[in-house]
Amino acid sequence: MTARIRISILFVVVLFLSGCSARTSRPEPHLVWPPAPETPRIRFVKTISSSEDVEEKKWTDHVKAFLFGASSSANLVKPYAVFATSSGRVYVADSGWRKVLVFDEGQKRFSMIGVDGPGALSGPLGVTADEAGRVYVTDTVHRKAFVYDAGGQFLFSFGDSNQMQHPVGVAVNNALKRVYVVDARKHQVFVYDFEGKFLFDFGGRGTEDGKFNFPANLFIDAQGKIYITDMNFRVQIFDADGKFQSKFGGVGTGFGQFSMPKGVGVDSRGHIYVVDARFNNVQIFDPAGRLLLFFGEFGGKKGQFWLPAGLSVDKQDRIYVADQYNHRINVFQYLEPAEVSAASDDASGSFRFFEEAGASMPQ
């Protein structure tokens, strides 16, 4: 390609980009649940699927991509776990990449954790961070957990193959400085301090209260309560010392029942969010375990899922869901109930309870 032709093409591209930037588009209508005429409680915000979703690109980068087909973007492959911080940083444990991908929306930067060296990851399936910014990642291949600083530098690891078999979910209690790790094959939860010292464990295989059947994910709320999903098709709630408190759910296709519960999280108002990978949706419960609402369905469009897994709720009540086979993170926003009448029968003023008799979840 001669220099003259390249300059001509460059001129055309610049004109095209300038036209695109000046053009105004009609905003898309909000995707919300429940739909009108009900008062919306959940709104779809966006998806995160590539480093381009956070990185600021110069117009010259677009020109290079147009002329030479060059692209340095990193796309999600199979995201399993997600954790979002209050500063706008989103950590994604991607089993396809075998790394943790970091989308820093505040700094407009993208990076990876666990690329090489002693902290290199092979099978990350859980990720979280403490208030100091340290990042904790479970690895099912190495059978232990890795700890990194806020900049992604490896610090140390804890646990080993003599203790863990298949560590998946991980969460921290900042007040007690504890790390909780779910082991799916041992059907237990292992508890460590922030320096990696083993403290205690709880659980064991079974169907009784306090027992598990292939537990997967967990969440710890501001009061230290622990929420754990497993293939007993339920959510169990424990105190910070692993003492059983309560449970809800069951196997089936009715509202409030589960087929493959995965990610779990709690927002600032105490609503409990549970991902169901087979239903391809998220169910929302009140603290007593009563179903309030569900959103999502199978598909690849906005707000839809294909085998969703991990879930994270940030301090702004944004809900992040790892959408594995759509290769993305779906982001939703819980809507504050300021517009709800004070005369509402719902004490929280946030949702209307399901009352359909005999209704079932979408297959």
mmCIF file with all atom_site columns, C-alpha atoms in Angstrom, residues 92-209:
data_model
loop_
_atom_site.group_PDB
_atom_site.id
_atom_site.type_symbol
_atom_site.label_atom_id
_atom_site.label_alt_id
_atom_site.label_comp_id
_atom_site.label_asym_id
_atom_site.label_entity_id
_atom_site.label_seq_id
_atom_site.pdbx_PDB_ins_code
_atom_site.Cartn_x
_atom_site.Cartn_y
_atom_site.Cartn_z
_atom_site.occupancy
_atom_site.B_iso_or_equiv
_atom_site.pdbx_formal_charge
_atom_site.auth_seq_id
_atom_site.auth_comp_id
_atom_site.auth_asym_id
_atom_site.auth_atom_id
_atom_site.pdbx_PDB_model_num
ATOM 1   C CA . VAL A 1 92  ? -13.345 -11.676 37.295 1.00 0.00 ? 92  VAL A CA 1
ATOM 2   C CA . ALA A 1 93  ? -12.036 -15.222 37.814 1.00 0.00 ? 93  ALA A CA 1
ATOM 3   C CA . ASP A 1 94  ? -12.030 -16.571 34.260 1.00 0.00 ? 94  ASP A CA 1
ATOM 4   C CA . SER A 1 95  ? -11.520 -20.346 33.956 1.00 0.00 ? 95  SER A CA 1
ATOM 5   C CA . GLY A 1 96  ? -10.880 -19.948 30.223 1.00 0.00 ? 96  GLY A CA 1
ATOM 6   C CA . TRP A 1 97  ? -8.060  -17.466 30.696 1.00 0.00 ? 97  TRP A CA 1
ATOM 7   C CA . ARG A 1 98  ? -6.945  -19.243 33.900 1.00 0.00 ? 98  ARG A CA 1
ATOM 8   C CA . LYS A 1 99  ? -6.358  -15.784 35.276 1.00 0.00 ? 99  LYS A CA 1
ATOM 9   C CA . VAL A 1 100 ? -8.178  -13.044 37.147 1.00 0.00 ? 100 VAL A CA 1
ATOM 10  C CA . LEU A 1 101 ? -9.099  -10.168 34.842 1.00 0.00 ? 101 LEU A CA 1
ATOM 11  C CA . VAL A 1 102 ? -9.344  -6.740  36.448 1.00 0.00 ? 102 VAL A CA 1
ATOM 12  C CA . PHE A 1 103 ? -11.630 -4.068  35.004 1.00 0.00 ? 103 PHE A CA 1
ATOM 13  C CA . ASP A 1 104 ? -10.892 -0.798  36.789 1.00 0.00 ? 104 ASP A CA 1
ATOM 14  C CA . GLU A 1 105 ? -13.745 1.473   35.753 1.00 0.00 ? 105 GLU A CA 1
ATOM 15  C CA . GLY A 1 106 ? -12.581 4.287   38.011 1.00 0.00 ? 106 GLY A CA 1
ATOM 16  C CA . GLN A 1 107 ? -9.061  4.453   36.575 1.00 0.00 ? 107 GLN A CA 1
ATOM 17  C CA . LYS A 1 108 ? -10.099 3.339   33.064 1.00 0.00 ? 108 LYS A CA 1
ATOM 18  C CA . ARG A 1 109 ? -7.558  0.560   33.133 1.00 0.00 ? 109 ARG A CA 1
ATOM 19  C CA . PHE A 1 110 ? -7.449  -3.177  32.461 1.00 0.00 ? 110 PHE A CA 1
ATOM 20  C CA . SER A 1 111 ? -4.991  -5.682  33.918 1.00 0.00 ? 111 SER A CA 1
ATOM 21  C CA . MET A 1 112 ? -4.566  -9.340  34.864 1.00 0.00 ? 112 MET A CA 1
ATOM 22  C CA . ILE A 1 113 ? -3.630  -11.103 38.081 1.00 0.00 ? 113 ILE A CA 1
ATOM 23  C CA . GLY A 1 114 ? -1.837  -14.435 38.336 1.00 0.00 ? 114 GLY A CA 1
ATOM 24  C CA . VAL A 1 115 ? -0.053  -14.311 34.993 1.00 0.00 ? 115 VAL A CA 1
ATOM 25  C CA . ASP A 1 116 ? 3.371   -15.701 35.920 1.00 0.00 ? 116 ASP A CA 1
ATOM 26  C CA . GLY A 1 117 ? 5.864   -16.298 38.700 1.00 0.00 ? 117 GLY A CA 1
ATOM 27  C CA . PRO A 1 118 ? 5.082   -17.939 42.060 1.00 0.00 ? 118 PRO A CA 1
ATOM 28  C CA . GLY A 1 119 ? 1.585   -16.421 41.981 1.00 0.00 ? 119 GLY A CA 1
ATOM 29  C CA . ALA A 1 120 ? 0.669   -17.858 38.566 1.00 0.00 ? 120 ALA A CA 1
ATOM 30  C CA . LEU A 1 121 ? -2.882  -19.222 38.515 1.00 0.00 ? 121 LEU A CA 1
ATOM 31  C CA . SER A 1 122 ? -4.079  -22.397 36.781 1.00 0.00 ? 122 SER A CA 1
ATOM 32  C CA . GLY A 1 123 ? -7.717  -22.879 37.794 1.00 0.00 ? 123 GLY A CA 1
ATOM 33  C CA . PRO A 1 124 ? -9.214  -19.770 39.444 1.00 0.00 ? 124 PRO A CA 1
ATOM 34  C CA . LEU A 1 125 ? -12.869 -20.181 40.438 1.00 0.00 ? 125 LEU A CA 1
ATOM 35  C CA . GLY A 1 126 ? -13.271 -17.726 43.309 1.00 0.00 ? 126 GLY A CA 1
ATOM 36  C CA . VAL A 1 127 ? -12.197 -14.126 43.898 1.00 0.00 ? 127 VAL A CA 1
ATOM 37  C CA . THR A 1 128 ? -12.783 -11.439 46.513 1.00 0.00 ? 128 THR A CA 1
ATOM 38  C CA . ALA A 1 129 ? -10.949 -8.521  48.130 1.00 0.00 ? 129 ALA A CA 1
ATOM 39  C CA . ASP A 1 130 ? -10.700 -7.086  51.631 1.00 0.00 ? 130 ASP A CA 1
ATOM 40  C CA . GLU A 1 131 ? -11.031 -3.454  52.694 1.00 0.00 ? 131 GLU A CA 1
ATOM 41  C CA . ALA A 1 132 ? -7.268  -2.921  52.392 1.00 0.00 ? 132 ALA A CA 1
ATOM 42  C CA . GLY A 1 133 ? -7.402  -3.941  48.739 1.00 0.00 ? 133 GLY A CA 1
ATOM 43  C CA . ARG A 1 134 ? -5.770  -7.350  49.065 1.00 0.00 ? 134 ARG A CA 1
ATOM 44  C CA . VAL A 1 135 ? -7.174  -9.868  46.594 1.00 0.00 ? 135 VAL A CA 1
ATOM 45  C CA . TYR A 1 136 ? -7.915  -13.513 47.454 1.00 0.00 ? 136 TYR A CA 1
ATOM 46  C CA . VAL A 1 137 ? -8.234  -16.109 44.684 1.00 0.00 ? 137 VAL A CA 1
ATOM 47  C CA . THR A 1 138 ? -9.060  -19.817 44.997 1.00 0.00 ? 138 THR A CA 1
ATOM 48  C CA . ASP A 1 139 ? -7.404  -22.187 42.538 1.00 0.00 ? 139 ASP A CA 1
ATOM 49  C CA . THR A 1 140 ? -8.855  -25.671 41.980 1.00 0.00 ? 140 THR A CA 1
ATOM 50  C CA . VAL A 1 141 ? -5.718  -26.959 40.208 1.00 0.00 ? 141 VAL A CA 1
ATOM 51  C CA . HIS A 1 142 ? -3.243  -25.869 42.880 1.00 0.00 ? 142 HIS A CA 1
ATOM 52  C CA . ARG A 1 143 ? -5.825  -26.664 45.603 1.00 0.00 ? 143 ARG A CA 1
ATOM 53  C CA . LYS A 1 144 ? -5.110  -23.533 47.586 1.00 0.00 ? 144 LYS A CA 1
ATOM 54  C CA . ALA A 1 145 ? -5.812  -19.814 47.768 1.00 0.00 ? 145 ALA A CA 1
ATOM 55  C CA . PHE A 1 146 ? -3.527  -17.053 46.502 1.00 0.00 ? 146 PHE A CA 1
ATOM 56  C CA . VAL A 1 147 ? -3.230  -13.569 47.988 1.00 0.00 ? 147 VAL A CA 1
ATOM 57  C CA . TYR A 1 148 ? -2.178  -10.470 46.015 1.00 0.00 ? 148 TYR A CA 1
ATOM 58  C CA . ASP A 1 149 ? -1.795  -6.824  46.919 1.00 0.00 ? 149 ASP A CA 1
ATOM 59  C CA . ALA A 1 150 ? -3.980  -4.084  45.434 1.00 0.00 ? 150 ALA A CA 1
ATOM 60  C CA . GLY A 1 151 ? -1.562  -3.755  42.516 1.00 0.00 ? 151 GLY A CA 1
ATOM 61  C CA . GLY A 1 152 ? -1.823  -7.449  41.656 1.00 0.00 ? 152 GLY A CA 1
ATOM 62  C CA . GLN A 1 153 ? 1.560   -8.460  43.078 1.00 0.00 ? 153 GLN A CA 1
ATOM 63  C CA . PHE A 1 154 ? 1.682   -11.922 44.630 1.00 0.00 ? 154 PHE A CA 1
ATOM 64  C CA . LEU A 1 155 ? 2.073   -11.942 48.425 1.00 0.00 ? 155 LEU A CA 1
ATOM 65  C CA . PHE A 1 156 ? 1.573   -15.519 49.638 1.00 0.00 ? 156 PHE A CA 1
ATOM 66  C CA . SER A 1 157 ? -0.720  -18.557 49.399 1.00 0.00 ? 157 SER A CA 1
ATOM 67  C CA . PHE A 1 158 ? -2.462  -20.682 52.011 1.00 0.00 ? 158 PHE A CA 1
ATOM 68  C CA . GLY A 1 159 ? -3.983  -24.139 52.138 1.00 0.00 ? 159 GLY A CA 1
ATOM 69  C CA . ASP A 1 160 ? -2.645  -27.127 50.209 1.00 0.00 ? 160 ASP A CA 1
ATOM 70  C CA . SER A 1 161 ? -3.670  -30.424 48.611 1.00 0.00 ? 161 SER A CA 1
ATOM 71  C CA . ASN A 1 162 ? -3.556  -32.160 51.995 1.00 0.00 ? 162 ASN A CA 1
ATOM 72  C CA . GLN A 1 163 ? -6.367  -29.906 53.194 1.00 0.00 ? 163 GLN A CA 1
ATOM 73  C CA . MET A 1 164 ? -8.277  -28.655 50.156 1.00 0.00 ? 164 MET A CA 1
ATOM 74  C CA . GLN A 1 165 ? -9.570  -30.697 47.241 1.00 0.00 ? 165 GLN A CA 1
ATOM 75  C CA . HIS A 1 166 ? -11.669 -28.291 45.191 1.00 0.00 ? 166 HIS A CA 1
ATOM 76  C CA . PRO A 1 167 ? -11.744 -24.743 46.626 1.00 0.00 ? 167 PRO A CA 1
ATOM 77  C CA . VAL A 1 168 ? -14.328 -22.576 44.882 1.00 0.00 ? 168 VAL A CA 1
ATOM 78  C CA . GLY A 1 169 ? -16.142 -19.748 46.663 1.00 0.00 ? 169 GLY A CA 1
ATOM 79  C CA . VAL A 1 170 ? -14.208 -17.291 48.816 1.00 0.00 ? 170 VAL A CA 1
ATOM 80  C CA . ALA A 1 171 ? -15.330 -14.351 50.979 1.00 0.00 ? 171 ALA A CA 1
ATOM 81  C CA . VAL A 1 172 ? -13.881 -12.212 53.754 1.00 0.00 ? 172 VAL A CA 1
ATOM 82  C CA . ASN A 1 173 ? -15.096 -10.880 57.082 1.00 0.00 ? 173 ASN A CA 1
ATOM 83  C CA . ASN A 1 174 ? -13.247 -7.566  57.403 1.00 0.00 ? 174 ASN A CA 1
ATOM 84  C CA . ALA A 1 175 ? -14.256 -6.972  61.027 1.00 0.00 ? 175 ALA A CA 1
ATOM 85  C CA . LEU A 1 176 ? -12.873 -10.319 62.214 1.00 0.00 ? 176 LEU A CA 1
ATOM 86  C CA . LYS A 1 177 ? -10.093 -10.423 59.585 1.00 0.00 ? 177 LYS A CA 1
ATOM 87  C CA . ARG A 1 178 ? -11.121 -13.862 58.394 1.00 0.00 ? 178 ARG A CA 1
ATOM 88  C CA . VAL A 1 179 ? -11.170 -15.574 55.000 1.00 0.00 ? 179 VAL A CA 1
ATOM 89  C CA . TYR A 1 180 ? -13.798 -18.251 54.304 1.00 0.00 ? 180 TYR A CA 1
ATOM 90  C CA . VAL A 1 181 ? -13.185 -20.805 51.520 1.00 0.00 ? 181 VAL A CA 1
ATOM 91  C CA . VAL A 1 182 ? -15.793 -23.268 50.240 1.00 0.00 ? 182 VAL A CA 1
ATOM 92  C CA . ASP A 1 183 ? -14.465 -26.692 49.228 1.00 0.00 ? 183 ASP A CA 1
ATOM 93  C CA . ALA A 1 184 ? -16.974 -28.323 46.880 1.00 0.00 ? 184 ALA A CA 1
ATOM 94  C CA . ARG A 1 185 ? -15.566 -31.848 47.084 1.00 0.00 ? 185 ARG A CA 1
ATOM 95  C CA . LYS A 1 186 ? -14.950 -31.888 50.807 1.00 0.00 ? 186 LYS A CA 1
ATOM 96  C CA . HIS A 1 187 ? -18.375 -30.309 51.389 1.00 0.00 ? 187 HIS A CA 1
ATOM 97  C CA . GLN A 1 188 ? -16.831 -27.978 53.959 1.00 0.00 ? 188 GLN A CA 1
ATOM 98  C CA . VAL A 1 189 ? -15.913 -24.382 54.621 1.00 0.00 ? 189 VAL A CA 1
ATOM 99  C CA . PHE A 1 190 ? -12.351 -23.661 55.748 1.00 0.00 ? 190 PHE A CA 1
ATOM 100 C CA . VAL A 1 191 ? -11.661 -20.486 57.730 1.00 0.00 ? 191 VAL A CA 1
ATOM 101 C CA . TYR A 1 192 ? -8.317  -18.648 57.915 1.00 0.00 ? 192 TYR A CA 1
ATOM 102 C CA . ASP A 1 193 ? -7.070  -15.363 59.267 1.00 0.00 ? 193 ASP A CA 1
ATOM 103 C CA . PHE A 1 194 ? -5.788  -12.638 56.941 1.00 0.00 ? 194 PHE A CA 1
ATOM 104 C CA . GLU A 1 195 ? -2.249  -14.015 57.213 1.00 0.00 ? 195 GLU A CA 1
ATOM 105 C CA . GLY A 1 196 ? -3.310  -17.468 56.025 1.00 0.00 ? 196 GLY A CA 1
ATOM 106 C CA . LYS A 1 197 ? -3.342  -19.231 59.392 1.00 0.00 ? 197 LYS A CA 1
ATOM 107 C CA . PHE A 1 198 ? -5.986  -21.962 59.577 1.00 0.00 ? 198 PHE A CA 1
ATOM 108 C CA . LEU A 1 199 ? -8.611  -21.282 62.270 1.00 0.00 ? 199 LEU A CA 1
ATOM 109 C CA . PHE A 1 200 ? -11.410 -23.843 61.943 1.00 0.00 ? 200 PHE A CA 1
ATOM 110 C CA . ASP A 1 201 ? -13.804 -25.518 59.510 1.00 0.00 ? 201 ASP A CA 1
ATOM 111 C CA . PHE A 1 202 ? -17.469 -26.406 59.472 1.00 0.00 ? 202 PHE A CA 1
ATOM 112 C CA . GLY A 1 203 ? -19.894 -28.439 57.399 1.00 0.00 ? 203 GLY A CA 1
ATOM 113 C CA . GLY A 1 204 ? -19.443 -31.955 56.048 1.00 0.00 ? 204 GLY A CA 1
ATOM 114 C CA . ARG A 1 205 ? -21.520 -33.931 53.593 1.00 0.00 ? 205 ARG A CA 1
ATOM 115 C CA . GLY A 1 206 ? -25.184 -34.474 54.320 1.00 0.00 ? 206 GLY A CA 1
ATOM 116 C CA . THR A 1 207 ? -28.688 -33.094 54.012 1.00 0.00 ? 207 THR A CA 1
ATOM 117 C CA . GLU A 1 208 ? -29.124 -32.063 57.639 1.00 0.00 ? 208 GLU A CA 1
ATOM 118 C CA . ASP A 1 209 ? -28.980 -28.454 58.768 1.00 0.00 ? 209 ASP A CA 1
#
